[in-house]
Every structure is written in C-alpha cells, then in structure tokens.
Amino acid sequence: MPSLRQYTATLVLPAAFFGYALYANSALLLNAASPTAQASEQKELSLGYVIDGEATRDLDALYKNELPHRAASVGLFGNARYALLGAGRKGVIVGDDGWFFTAEEFKTVPAAEIEDAVGRIAEVKRELEARGIQLIVAPLPAKSDVYSEEVPSVVRGTAMAETYGSFIAALKRQGIVIADTRPALLAAKPFGEVFLKSDTHWSPAGAKATAEAVQTGLQMAGITLPSEEVTAQWQTPVSLWGDLTKFVTSPDYAPGVGLKEENIPIYRTTVNAAAAGADIFGNDTAVPIMLVGTSYSANENWSFADFLRQSLRADVVNVAKEGLGPGVPMMDLLTGAALDETTPTVVVWEFPIRYLGTKTLWERDGDKKAGGGNV
C-alpha cells in the first residue's frame, strides 16, 4: 500500500512542476528579444506550416534553447521523483539500492517471433557453412532475469527466463551451436556483479563468464582451434555514468540522491603472432575468430573480445556495432567484405534476447524493405 510520503509526493511533484512551468513559460514569452524567438516571428503562420510539422520542430527548438533553468529542472525533478517515489522516467524500472532495468526486459515474446528469429539464424548458419565457417550463437539473458531479486515485486516475472529457454531450445532443434550463457552468468554472480547496476550492459565479470561459456560451447561441439600464446593485463579502470541513469536524473545531480558512477576495470589481451607461427602463405589478415553483435561486444569498456582471446587462446577480430541490435551487424557482415578479407574459422554471434520480437531486429530503423526473406 502506498505510504503517506508517496501520497504527498504524488500531489506535491505535479504542483511544483506546473508551478515551475507557469513561471518558465511566462519568462519564455517575455523574452521576445532572443535570437530564436526573433527567428520564429519571421515564419509565416499558415495551415501548411502546422501540418508539415515545422511548427512543432520550431517550438521544440524554442523550448530546448530558451527555457530557463532547463538542465537544473531536469536534474532536480528527477532527484525528487527518485527520492520520493523511487521511480524514473518512462523506459526505466527502478529497483532497490540503485539497481535500474530497461523496460525492454519486461515483455513476453510470442513463440512465433522466436521461431522466426531462429529461422533467420539458421539461414545465417547455412551461408557461413557454405564459406567454410562455423557459427556459434551466444544468447544473452536479460539483466532483469539474472537479477530478478532486485526487480520490484509488482513487475517481477519469469517471462524473460522462459524466453531464454525457448530460444535456446529452438536453436538446438536447428542444429545451431550455442554458448549457454545464463547458467554461466548465474554461477559467476556470487563472485561479483555480472551486470552493471545502473546500465543495460554486463560488467567485465559477466563478459568473462560469457567468454568461458563460448569456449565450453565450442568444445562440446567438437570445434577446435590452434592454440596461440595470449598475454593479458588489467589496466587503469574507467568511471562512467550508467546509460539508465539519464532515465532517472541527470549525472550532475545524481550524487544528490546517492547515485554513483560505475567503476569499470579494463582488461586487455595480446596475441603473440610469432609464437603462434607465421602463415606460410603470407596471409597476415587471417584471424581464427570473428565477433559480431551489439554494444555488449563493440564497447571496449566491457573487454569481451579480450576475454574471448584469453578463453579461446586465439585471436579475435571484432566487427560488432553499437546501437543496431544483434541482427543488423550480422546482415552487414554477410553483405560486406570482412569475411573474405579475414577468413575466420568461427563466427561468435553475441545475441541479447531482449531484442527478440523487435521491429528493427534485422533492419535499421526506417529501412523500407519488408522483413523476412533470405539473408
């Protein structure tokens, strides 16, 4: 049952917001001398100006550029909402003790969507096999599943765990080699956080556990690679604000409600090519492992490619891309020149299951081509 504090905050926050909005808009209207305001006065007010959306764009620009105290208001209202209600903006689920989750991880994926995705993955497998390349898929479970105890009870559920199980089972039915990452992450969890508390991504500990699961998956499938000498070292950690913090408050004001930056240890590996032996045909670009996937792989802060080199004792070329989900980078890979230039033996496909059922799984946002069809 909501507490008295929550009831009070529910009334006070909107009142404060509308009070500020009245003041800010009054100041905005009185500020007729501003460059933006003067530019907007030169627009001809017409029905076309409104229908075409130009009026909306100009109004949006006016608010962004001219609204007084905008940055401060975003941070302060965000702090108040978080402190009093334990909530953030749309898109984030706030748990206890600074644990944040993306709302994308609280959904039920229809069985047909899973089967469709697996069908596309099977097509990728066949195309890679035609080039003499083995595919291993590393499905990544949802953070809300691995850390379900940190999820508010009102939204806690088993949908993402069930999606992971259904996805794994469907991949196996198609004969696709997999890295079963969920049990690996759960096993590593007692020894350190495998996901970042305020970010959608895994921690280096989670990346390491996943890399070891990839090695196990290849071993179980009987896929072997020549062993190379790999040297590794930890480097100076970096600090960064989790990408979900902006859905709660602004970084400048986050410390005021006890939120902190994430501290990320950096792991780097190097393959000793001389010790591994030179290619007698002089193909210096040949690399046995190619990694494709999302920002979990592309962002070097998580060190996933480095942990793969260490676990597989083999060099890795990373062609993962940020901001496109798992499908588009693979489609780009198949239509590009990287496979021919690098001639990998194995392609590791990192695939977060929270992207299953999304409209842009296989195509960039705004692509006019219909989904489906051959890759």
mmCIF file of C-alpha atoms in Angstrom:
data_model
loop_
_atom_site.group_PDB
_atom_site.id
_atom_site.type_symbol
_atom_site.label_atom_id
_atom_site.label_comp_id
_atom_site.label_asym_id
_atom_site.label_seq_id
_atom_site.Cartn_x
_atom_site.Cartn_y
_atom_site.Cartn_z
ATOM 1 C CA MET A 1 0.000 0.000 0.000
ATOM 2 C CA PRO A 2 1.410 3.462 -0.855
ATOM 3 C CA SER A 3 2.822 5.340 2.134
ATOM 4 C CA LEU A 4 1.875 8.815 3.273
ATOM 5 C CA ARG A 5 5.175 10.039 1.805
ATOM 6 C CA GLN A 6 4.263 8.645 -1.595
ATOM 7 C CA TYR A 7 0.760 10.147 -1.474
ATOM 8 C CA THR A 8 2.232 13.515 -0.537
ATOM 9 C CA ALA A 9 4.876 13.318 -3.265
ATOM 10 C CA THR A 10 2.242 12.365 -5.815
ATOM 11 C CA LEU A 11 0.481 15.667 -5.089
ATOM 12 C CA VAL A 12 3.492 17.892 -4.473
ATOM 13 C CA LEU A 13 5.564 16.958 -7.522
ATOM 14 C CA PRO A 14 2.901 17.797 -10.134
ATOM 15 C CA ALA A 15 2.085 21.027 -8.292
ATOM 16 C CA ALA A 16 5.737 22.018 -8.248
ATOM 17 C CA PHE A 17 6.143 21.084 -11.877
ATOM 18 C CA PHE A 18 3.149 23.075 -13.106
ATOM 19 C CA GLY A 19 4.153 25.994 -10.937
ATOM 20 C CA TYR A 20 7.594 25.999 -12.490
ATOM 21 C CA ALA A 21 6.095 25.522 -15.967
ATOM 22 C CA LEU A 22 3.897 28.614 -15.471
ATOM 23 C CA TYR A 23 6.889 30.679 -14.409
ATOM 24 C CA ALA A 24 9.185 29.337 -17.134
ATOM 25 C CA ASN A 25 6.695 29.799 -19.950
ATOM 26 C CA SER A 26 5.949 33.324 -18.770
ATOM 27 C CA ALA A 27 9.662 34.102 -18.877
ATOM 28 C CA LEU A 28 9.919 32.456 -22.256
ATOM 29 C CA LEU A 29 7.095 34.520 -23.747
ATOM 30 C CA LEU A 30 8.507 37.745 -22.333
ATOM 31 C CA ASN A 31 11.928 37.003 -23.812
ATOM 32 C CA ALA A 32 10.968 38.351 -27.234
ATOM 33 C CA ALA A 33 14.430 39.676 -27.918
ATOM 34 C CA SER A 34 16.112 36.257 -28.079
ATOM 35 C CA PRO A 35 17.558 35.151 -31.477
ATOM 36 C CA THR A 36 15.381 32.061 -31.548
ATOM 37 C CA ALA A 37 12.244 33.994 -30.773
ATOM 38 C CA GLN A 38 13.036 36.580 -33.435
ATOM 39 C CA ALA A 39 13.646 33.836 -35.987
ATOM 40 C CA SER A 40 10.314 32.196 -35.158
ATOM 41 C CA GLU A 41 8.487 35.518 -35.680
ATOM 42 C CA GLN A 42 9.688 35.529 -39.286
ATOM 43 C CA LYS A 43 7.794 32.292 -40.035
ATOM 44 C CA GLU A 44 4.537 32.738 -41.888
ATOM 45 C CA LEU A 45 1.768 31.314 -39.722
ATOM 46 C CA SER A 46 -0.207 29.084 -42.059
ATOM 47 C CA LEU A 47 -2.039 25.764 -42.056
ATOM 48 C CA GLY A 48 0.809 24.223 -44.058
ATOM 49 C CA TYR A 49 3.328 25.444 -41.505
ATOM 50 C CA VAL A 50 1.471 23.462 -38.830
ATOM 51 C CA ILE A 51 0.549 20.362 -40.873
ATOM 52 C CA ASP A 52 4.079 19.886 -42.195
ATOM 53 C CA GLY A 53 5.370 19.674 -38.640
ATOM 54 C CA GLU A 54 7.604 22.725 -38.979
ATOM 55 C CA ALA A 55 5.746 24.496 -36.211
ATOM 56 C CA THR A 56 6.310 21.571 -33.854
ATOM 57 C CA ARG A 57 10.018 21.471 -34.671
ATOM 58 C CA ASP A 58 10.384 25.203 -34.121
ATOM 59 C CA LEU A 59 8.508 25.016 -30.827
ATOM 60 C CA ASP A 60 10.678 22.109 -29.685
ATOM 61 C CA ALA A 61 13.830 24.054 -30.586
ATOM 62 C CA LEU A 62 12.493 27.104 -28.791
ATOM 63 C CA TYR A 63 11.931 25.145 -25.594
ATOM 64 C CA LYS A 64 15.321 23.442 -25.772
ATOM 65 C CA ASN A 65 17.245 26.646 -26.434
ATOM 66 C CA GLU A 66 15.323 29.225 -24.447
ATOM 67 C CA LEU A 67 13.658 27.540 -21.471
ATOM 68 C CA PRO A 68 15.339 28.936 -18.363
ATOM 69 C CA HIS A 69 16.821 26.533 -15.827
ATOM 70 C CA ARG A 70 16.091 23.570 -18.129
ATOM 71 C CA ALA A 71 19.116 21.464 -17.119
ATOM 72 C CA ALA A 72 18.634 22.215 -13.448
ATOM 73 C CA SER A 73 14.916 21.444 -13.573
ATOM 74 C CA VAL A 74 15.504 18.070 -15.242
ATOM 75 C CA GLY A 75 18.015 17.096 -12.574
ATOM 76 C CA LEU A 76 16.074 18.435 -9.595
ATOM 77 C CA PHE A 77 12.726 16.989 -10.636
ATOM 78 C CA GLY A 78 14.445 13.701 -11.425
ATOM 79 C CA ASN A 79 16.039 13.673 -7.974
ATOM 80 C CA ALA A 80 12.728 14.441 -6.305
ATOM 81 C CA ARG A 81 10.893 11.748 -8.246
ATOM 82 C CA TYR A 82 13.570 9.172 -7.428
ATOM 83 C CA ALA A 83 13.923 10.117 -3.752
ATOM 84 C CA LEU A 84 10.215 10.410 -3.004
ATOM 85 C CA LEU A 85 8.638 7.885 -5.361
ATOM 86 C CA GLY A 86 11.530 5.534 -6.135
ATOM 87 C CA ALA A 87 10.805 5.973 -9.842
ATOM 88 C CA GLY A 88 12.298 7.265 -13.067
ATOM 89 C CA ARG A 89 11.028 8.358 -16.461
ATOM 90 C CA LYS A 90 9.321 6.056 -18.936
ATOM 91 C CA GLY A 91 11.763 3.413 -20.133
ATOM 92 C CA VAL A 92 13.371 2.502 -16.818
ATOM 93 C CA ILE A 93 12.315 0.197 -13.993
ATOM 94 C CA VAL A 94 13.836 1.249 -10.673
ATOM 95 C CA GLY A 95 14.799 -1.480 -8.230
ATOM 96 C CA ASP A 96 16.346 -1.261 -4.783
ATOM 97 C CA ASP A 97 19.821 0.015 -3.898
ATOM 98 C CA GLY A 98 20.493 1.746 -7.217
ATOM 99 C CA TRP A 99 19.555 -1.171 -9.493
ATOM 100 C CA PHE A 100 17.977 0.036 -12.753
ATOM 101 C CA PHE A 101 16.482 -2.060 -15.552
ATOM 102 C CA THR A 102 15.380 -1.184 -19.063
ATOM 103 C CA ALA A 103 11.655 -1.611 -19.671
ATOM 104 C CA GLU A 104 12.540 -3.679 -22.771
ATOM 105 C CA GLU A 105 13.295 -6.572 -20.436
ATOM 106 C CA PHE A 106 9.745 -6.904 -19.146
ATOM 107 C CA LYS A 107 7.837 -8.405 -22.016
ATOM 108 C CA THR A 108 6.521 -11.695 -23.294
ATOM 109 C CA VAL A 109 7.935 -12.672 -26.675
ATOM 110 C CA PRO A 110 5.436 -14.693 -28.770
ATOM 111 C CA ALA A 111 6.587 -18.161 -29.790
ATOM 112 C CA ALA A 112 6.156 -17.205 -33.451
ATOM 113 C CA GLU A 113 8.660 -14.354 -33.043
ATOM 114 C CA ILE A 114 11.198 -16.718 -31.517
ATOM 115 C CA GLU A 115 10.748 -19.268 -34.293
ATOM 116 C CA ASP A 116 11.059 -16.553 -36.927
ATOM 117 C CA ALA A 117 14.322 -15.309 -35.419
ATOM 118 C CA VAL A 118 15.720 -18.828 -35.186
ATOM 119 C CA GLY A 119 14.751 -19.438 -38.812
ATOM 120 C CA ARG A 120 16.773 -16.384 -39.839
ATOM 121 C CA ILE A 121 19.709 -17.541 -37.703
ATOM 122 C CA ALA A 122 19.573 -20.953 -39.387
ATOM 123 C CA GLU A 123 19.852 -19.200 -42.765
ATOM 124 C CA VAL A 124 22.928 -17.344 -41.491
ATOM 125 C CA LYS A 125 24.406 -20.654 -40.309
ATOM 126 C CA ARG A 126 23.958 -22.211 -43.745
ATOM 127 C CA GLU A 127 25.506 -19.231 -45.530
ATOM 128 C CA LEU A 128 28.526 -19.257 -43.235
ATOM 129 C CA GLU A 129 28.932 -23.021 -43.637
ATOM 130 C CA ALA A 130 28.966 -22.539 -47.409
ATOM 131 C CA ARG A 131 32.019 -20.339 -46.832
ATOM 132 C CA GLY A 132 33.639 -22.936 -44.576
ATOM 133 C CA ILE A 133 32.887 -21.003 -41.377
ATOM 134 C CA GLN A 134 31.372 -22.370 -38.153
ATOM 135 C CA LEU A 135 28.757 -20.312 -36.271
ATOM 136 C CA ILE A 136 28.256 -20.244 -32.510
ATOM 137 C CA VAL A 137 25.436 -18.143 -31.040
ATOM 138 C CA ALA A 138 25.786 -16.709 -27.543
ATOM 139 C CA PRO A 139 22.280 -15.696 -26.392
ATOM 140 C CA LEU A 140 22.450 -13.222 -23.516
ATOM 141 C CA PRO A 141 19.776 -13.449 -20.823
ATOM 142 C CA ALA A 142 18.032 -10.339 -19.576
ATOM 143 C CA LYS A 143 19.524 -8.463 -16.654
ATOM 144 C CA SER A 144 16.029 -8.497 -15.108
ATOM 145 C CA ASP A 145 16.185 -12.300 -15.192
ATOM 146 C CA VAL A 146 19.694 -12.733 -13.769
ATOM 147 C CA TYR A 147 18.981 -10.155 -11.050
ATOM 148 C CA SER A 148 15.274 -10.829 -10.587
ATOM 149 C CA GLU A 149 15.614 -10.376 -6.814
ATOM 150 C CA GLU A 150 16.435 -6.699 -7.412
ATOM 151 C CA VAL A 151 13.314 -6.149 -9.539
ATOM 152 C CA PRO A 152 10.269 -4.605 -7.815
ATOM 153 C CA SER A 153 7.832 -7.397 -6.923
ATOM 154 C CA VAL A 154 4.975 -5.676 -8.756
ATOM 155 C CA VAL A 155 6.692 -6.215 -12.134
ATOM 156 C CA ARG A 156 8.790 -9.278 -11.332
ATOM 157 C CA GLY A 157 8.074 -12.273 -13.547
ATOM 158 C CA THR A 158 9.501 -15.229 -15.428
ATOM 159 C CA ALA A 159 8.814 -14.089 -18.995
ATOM 160 C CA MET A 160 12.449 -13.364 -19.871
ATOM 161 C CA ALA A 161 13.710 -16.610 -18.331
ATOM 162 C CA GLU A 162 11.107 -18.509 -20.342
ATOM 163 C CA THR A 163 12.075 -16.630 -23.499
ATOM 164 C CA TYR A 164 15.709 -17.580 -22.978
ATOM 165 C CA GLY A 165 14.774 -21.252 -22.516
ATOM 166 C CA SER A 166 12.532 -21.272 -25.601
ATOM 167 C CA PHE A 167 15.193 -19.536 -27.696
ATOM 168 C CA ILE A 168 17.915 -21.994 -26.645
ATOM 169 C CA ALA A 169 15.652 -24.981 -27.332
ATOM 170 C CA ALA A 170 14.714 -23.663 -30.795
ATOM 171 C CA LEU A 171 18.369 -23.065 -31.680
ATOM 172 C CA LYS A 172 19.271 -26.600 -30.658
ATOM 173 C CA ARG A 173 16.450 -28.041 -32.795
ATOM 174 C CA GLN A 174 18.021 -26.294 -35.803
ATOM 175 C CA GLY A 175 21.417 -27.808 -35.016
ATOM 176 C CA ILE A 176 22.929 -24.415 -34.196
ATOM 177 C CA VAL A 177 25.936 -24.439 -31.865
ATOM 178 C CA ILE A 178 25.246 -22.337 -28.758
ATOM 179 C CA ALA A 179 27.012 -20.945 -25.731
ATOM 180 C CA ASP A 180 24.615 -21.425 -22.820
ATOM 181 C CA THR A 181 25.384 -18.171 -21.047
ATOM 182 C CA ARG A 182 22.565 -17.974 -18.495
ATOM 183 C CA PRO A 183 23.858 -20.730 -16.172
ATOM 184 C CA ALA A 184 27.380 -19.378 -16.616
ATOM 185 C CA LEU A 185 26.314 -15.894 -15.507
ATOM 186 C CA LEU A 186 24.289 -17.247 -12.589
ATOM 187 C CA ALA A 187 27.286 -19.337 -11.473
ATOM 188 C CA ALA A 188 29.584 -16.295 -11.631
ATOM 189 C CA LYS A 189 27.118 -13.997 -9.861
ATOM 190 C CA PRO A 190 28.162 -14.817 -6.243
ATOM 191 C CA PHE A 191 31.740 -13.744 -7.020
ATOM 192 C CA GLY A 192 30.947 -10.304 -8.428
ATOM 193 C CA GLU A 193 28.232 -8.374 -10.233
ATOM 194 C CA VAL A 194 27.843 -9.713 -13.781
ATOM 195 C CA PHE A 195 25.684 -6.763 -14.889
ATOM 196 C CA LEU A 196 26.221 -3.094 -14.097
ATOM 197 C CA LYS A 197 23.718 -1.749 -11.596
ATOM 198 C CA SER A 198 22.814 1.458 -13.462
ATOM 199 C CA ASP A 199 23.496 0.324 -17.028
ATOM 200 C CA THR A 200 21.884 -2.044 -19.527
ATOM 201 C CA HIS A 201 25.192 -3.837 -20.144
ATOM 202 C CA TRP A 202 27.162 -6.552 -18.431
ATOM 203 C CA SER A 203 30.212 -5.946 -16.297
ATOM 204 C CA PRO A 204 33.650 -7.279 -17.255
ATOM 205 C CA ALA A 205 32.912 -10.185 -14.878
ATOM 206 C CA GLY A 206 29.826 -11.008 -16.950
ATOM 207 C CA ALA A 207 31.794 -10.694 -20.177
ATOM 208 C CA LYS A 208 34.427 -13.084 -18.805
ATOM 209 C CA ALA A 209 31.812 -15.675 -17.769
ATOM 210 C CA THR A 210 30.237 -15.456 -21.234
ATOM 211 C CA ALA A 211 33.597 -15.882 -22.971
ATOM 212 C CA GLU A 212 34.179 -19.039 -20.942
ATOM 213 C CA ALA A 213 30.707 -20.274 -21.942
ATOM 214 C CA VAL A 214 31.658 -19.753 -25.606
ATOM 215 C CA GLN A 215 34.778 -21.861 -25.089
ATOM 216 C CA THR A 216 32.671 -24.600 -23.470
ATOM 217 C CA GLY A 217 30.134 -24.464 -26.317
ATOM 218 C CA LEU A 218 32.831 -24.888 -28.972
ATOM 219 C CA GLN A 219 34.427 -27.726 -27.026
ATOM 220 C CA MET A 220 31.105 -29.573 -26.679
ATOM 221 C CA ALA A 221 30.530 -29.165 -30.424
ATOM 222 C CA GLY A 222 33.968 -30.631 -31.193
ATOM 223 C CA ILE A 223 35.221 -27.409 -32.787
ATOM 224 C CA THR A 224 38.932 -26.963 -32.133
ATOM 225 C CA LEU A 225 41.260 -24.086 -32.900
ATOM 226 C CA PRO A 226 45.062 -23.907 -32.994
ATOM 227 C CA SER A 227 46.274 -22.660 -29.614
ATOM 228 C CA GLU A 228 48.080 -19.324 -29.618
ATOM 229 C CA GLU A 229 50.069 -17.553 -26.936
ATOM 230 C CA VAL A 230 47.999 -14.801 -25.330
ATOM 231 C CA THR A 231 49.292 -12.262 -22.841
ATOM 232 C CA ALA A 232 46.900 -10.263 -20.681
ATOM 233 C CA GLN A 233 46.888 -7.469 -18.136
ATOM 234 C CA TRP A 234 44.471 -5.329 -16.192
ATOM 235 C CA GLN A 235 44.628 -1.633 -16.973
ATOM 236 C CA THR A 236 43.517 1.521 -15.181
ATOM 237 C CA PRO A 237 39.752 1.374 -14.501
ATOM 238 C CA VAL A 238 37.422 3.923 -16.057
ATOM 239 C CA SER A 239 34.439 5.596 -14.418
ATOM 240 C CA LEU A 240 31.228 6.294 -16.306
ATOM 241 C CA TRP A 241 27.577 7.020 -15.675
ATOM 242 C CA GLY A 242 25.322 4.070 -16.471
ATOM 243 C CA ASP A 243 23.140 4.595 -19.512
ATOM 244 C CA LEU A 244 19.979 4.123 -17.412
ATOM 245 C CA THR A 245 20.878 6.940 -15.007
ATOM 246 C CA LYS A 246 19.683 9.522 -17.556
ATOM 247 C CA PHE A 247 16.197 7.980 -17.290
ATOM 248 C CA VAL A 248 16.205 8.816 -13.583
ATOM 249 C CA THR A 249 18.065 12.120 -13.292
ATOM 250 C CA SER A 250 20.963 13.989 -14.849
ATOM 251 C CA PRO A 251 24.562 12.990 -13.957
ATOM 252 C CA ASP A 252 25.237 16.445 -12.465
ATOM 253 C CA TYR A 253 22.507 15.886 -9.884
ATOM 254 C CA ALA A 254 22.691 12.106 -9.448
ATOM 255 C CA PRO A 255 25.113 12.199 -6.474
ATOM 256 C CA GLY A 256 22.499 14.210 -4.578
ATOM 257 C CA VAL A 257 20.317 11.109 -4.303
ATOM 258 C CA GLY A 258 23.162 8.689 -3.637
ATOM 259 C CA LEU A 259 23.752 7.520 -7.222
ATOM 260 C CA LYS A 260 27.318 6.854 -8.311
ATOM 261 C CA GLU A 261 29.311 6.303 -11.463
ATOM 262 C CA GLU A 262 30.155 2.753 -12.475
ATOM 263 C CA ASN A 263 33.792 1.795 -11.990
ATOM 264 C CA ILE A 264 34.919 -0.456 -14.849
ATOM 265 C CA PRO A 265 38.170 -2.437 -14.699
ATOM 266 C CA ILE A 266 39.741 -2.695 -18.150
ATOM 267 C CA TYR A 267 41.223 -5.996 -19.356
ATOM 268 C CA ARG A 268 43.457 -6.154 -22.415
ATOM 269 C CA THR A 269 44.968 -9.114 -24.251
ATOM 270 C CA THR A 270 47.572 -9.501 -26.971
ATOM 271 C CA VAL A 271 48.191 -12.495 -29.223
ATOM 272 C CA ASN A 272 51.857 -13.300 -29.797
ATOM 273 C CA ALA A 273 51.822 -13.958 -33.548
ATOM 274 C CA ALA A 274 55.488 -15.007 -33.628
ATOM 275 C CA ALA A 275 54.929 -17.690 -31.022
ATOM 276 C CA ALA A 276 51.870 -18.973 -32.880
ATOM 277 C CA GLY A 277 53.852 -19.345 -36.106
ATOM 278 C CA ALA A 278 53.634 -17.331 -39.311
ATOM 279 C CA ASP A 279 51.169 -18.179 -42.064
ATOM 280 C CA ILE A 280 53.244 -19.991 -44.700
ATOM 281 C CA PHE A 281 51.058 -18.482 -47.419
ATOM 282 C CA GLY A 282 51.696 -14.979 -46.147
ATOM 283 C CA ASN A 283 48.056 -14.236 -45.293
ATOM 284 C CA ASP A 284 48.656 -11.843 -42.421
ATOM 285 C CA THR A 285 44.978 -10.848 -42.221
ATOM 286 C CA ALA A 286 43.660 -14.315 -41.334
ATOM 287 C CA VAL A 287 42.148 -14.353 -37.829
ATOM 288 C CA PRO A 288 40.501 -17.534 -36.487
ATOM 289 C CA ILE A 289 37.633 -15.886 -34.554
ATOM 290 C CA MET A 290 35.286 -13.124 -35.691
ATOM 291 C CA LEU A 291 32.995 -11.499 -33.123
ATOM 292 C CA VAL A 292 29.742 -9.898 -34.248
ATOM 293 C CA GLY A 293 26.991 -8.456 -32.110
ATOM 294 C CA THR A 294 25.855 -5.409 -30.193
ATOM 295 C CA SER A 295 27.371 -2.824 -27.873
ATOM 296 C CA TYR A 296 27.980 -5.645 -25.378
ATOM 297 C CA SER A 297 30.819 -6.619 -27.737
ATOM 298 C CA ALA A 298 31.543 -3.364 -29.564
ATOM 299 C CA ASN A 299 32.164 -1.252 -26.461
ATOM 300 C CA GLU A 300 35.730 -1.976 -25.400
ATOM 301 C CA ASN A 301 34.986 -0.974 -21.808
ATOM 302 C CA TRP A 302 33.429 -4.417 -21.230
ATOM 303 C CA SER A 303 36.552 -6.227 -22.600
ATOM 304 C CA PHE A 304 34.514 -9.072 -24.146
ATOM 305 C CA ALA A 305 36.774 -9.550 -27.186
ATOM 306 C CA ASP A 306 39.775 -9.662 -24.862
ATOM 307 C CA PHE A 307 38.193 -12.293 -22.631
ATOM 308 C CA LEU A 308 37.385 -14.319 -25.750
ATOM 309 C CA ARG A 309 41.034 -14.226 -26.820
ATOM 310 C CA GLN A 310 42.057 -15.467 -23.401
ATOM 311 C CA SER A 311 39.403 -18.209 -23.135
ATOM 312 C CA LEU A 312 39.845 -19.495 -26.706
ATOM 313 C CA ARG A 313 43.623 -18.980 -26.848
ATOM 314 C CA ALA A 314 43.094 -17.482 -30.297
ATOM 315 C CA ASP A 315 42.995 -14.081 -31.927
ATOM 316 C CA VAL A 316 39.674 -12.300 -32.367
ATOM 317 C CA VAL A 317 38.606 -9.615 -34.822
ATOM 318 C CA ASN A 318 35.678 -7.581 -33.523
ATOM 319 C CA VAL A 319 33.093 -6.336 -36.061
ATOM 320 C CA ALA A 320 30.266 -5.749 -33.566
ATOM 321 C CA LYS A 321 28.372 -2.452 -33.795
ATOM 322 C CA GLU A 322 26.650 -0.228 -31.274
ATOM 323 C CA GLY A 323 23.056 0.905 -31.441
ATOM 324 C CA LEU A 324 21.832 -1.593 -34.066
ATOM 325 C CA GLY A 325 20.839 -4.701 -32.109
ATOM 326 C CA PRO A 326 22.261 -8.144 -32.961
ATOM 327 C CA GLY A 327 20.680 -8.711 -36.381
ATOM 328 C CA VAL A 328 21.802 -5.728 -38.443
ATOM 329 C CA PRO A 329 25.553 -6.165 -37.756
ATOM 330 C CA MET A 330 25.291 -9.778 -38.956
ATOM 331 C CA MET A 331 23.429 -8.736 -42.105
ATOM 332 C CA ASP A 332 26.124 -6.136 -42.742
ATOM 333 C CA LEU A 333 28.796 -8.776 -42.243
ATOM 334 C CA LEU A 334 27.250 -11.164 -44.763
ATOM 335 C CA THR A 335 26.935 -8.492 -47.441
ATOM 336 C CA GLY A 336 30.313 -6.860 -46.785
ATOM 337 C CA ALA A 337 33.895 -7.819 -47.490
ATOM 338 C CA ALA A 338 35.126 -8.570 -43.948
ATOM 339 C CA LEU A 339 34.551 -12.339 -44.150
ATOM 340 C CA ASP A 340 36.565 -12.656 -47.351
ATOM 341 C CA GLU A 341 39.311 -10.369 -46.108
ATOM 342 C CA THR A 342 39.720 -12.032 -42.706
ATOM 343 C CA THR A 343 38.733 -15.665 -43.491
ATOM 344 C CA PRO A 344 37.751 -16.652 -39.928
ATOM 345 C CA THR A 345 37.234 -20.256 -38.864
ATOM 346 C CA VAL A 346 34.495 -19.397 -36.343
ATOM 347 C CA VAL A 347 31.996 -16.544 -36.033
ATOM 348 C CA VAL A 348 30.787 -15.816 -32.495
ATOM 349 C CA TRP A 349 27.390 -14.096 -32.530
ATOM 350 C CA GLU A 350 26.537 -12.293 -29.298
ATOM 351 C CA PHE A 351 22.736 -12.005 -29.189
ATOM 352 C CA PRO A 352 20.828 -10.333 -26.282
ATOM 353 C CA ILE A 353 17.396 -11.926 -26.098
ATOM 354 C CA ARG A 354 15.711 -8.635 -25.204
ATOM 355 C CA TYR A 355 15.882 -7.773 -28.916
ATOM 356 C CA LEU A 356 13.673 -10.721 -29.877
ATOM 357 C CA GLY A 357 10.341 -9.531 -31.212
ATOM 358 C CA THR A 358 11.578 -6.006 -32.017
ATOM 359 C CA LYS A 359 10.731 -4.465 -35.375
ATOM 360 C CA THR A 360 14.324 -3.499 -36.103
ATOM 361 C CA LEU A 361 15.933 -6.841 -35.234
ATOM 362 C CA TRP A 362 17.035 -7.421 -38.835
ATOM 363 C CA GLU A 363 16.858 -3.953 -40.365
ATOM 364 C CA ARG A 364 17.849 -0.442 -39.455
ATOM 365 C CA ASP A 365 15.145 1.821 -38.174
ATOM 366 C CA GLY A 366 13.474 3.446 -41.174
ATOM 367 C CA ASP A 367 14.520 0.781 -43.670
ATOM 368 C CA LYS A 368 11.721 0.410 -46.201
ATOM 369 C CA LYS A 369 12.438 -3.211 -47.021
ATOM 370 C CA ALA A 370 9.983 -5.747 -45.647
ATOM 371 C CA GLY A 371 11.247 -8.195 -43.070
ATOM 372 C CA GLY A 372 11.846 -11.845 -43.785
ATOM 373 C CA GLY A 373 13.348 -13.461 -46.846
ATOM 374 C CA ASN A 374 16.768 -14.876 -47.407
ATOM 375 C CA VAL A 375 19.864 -13.276 -45.934
#
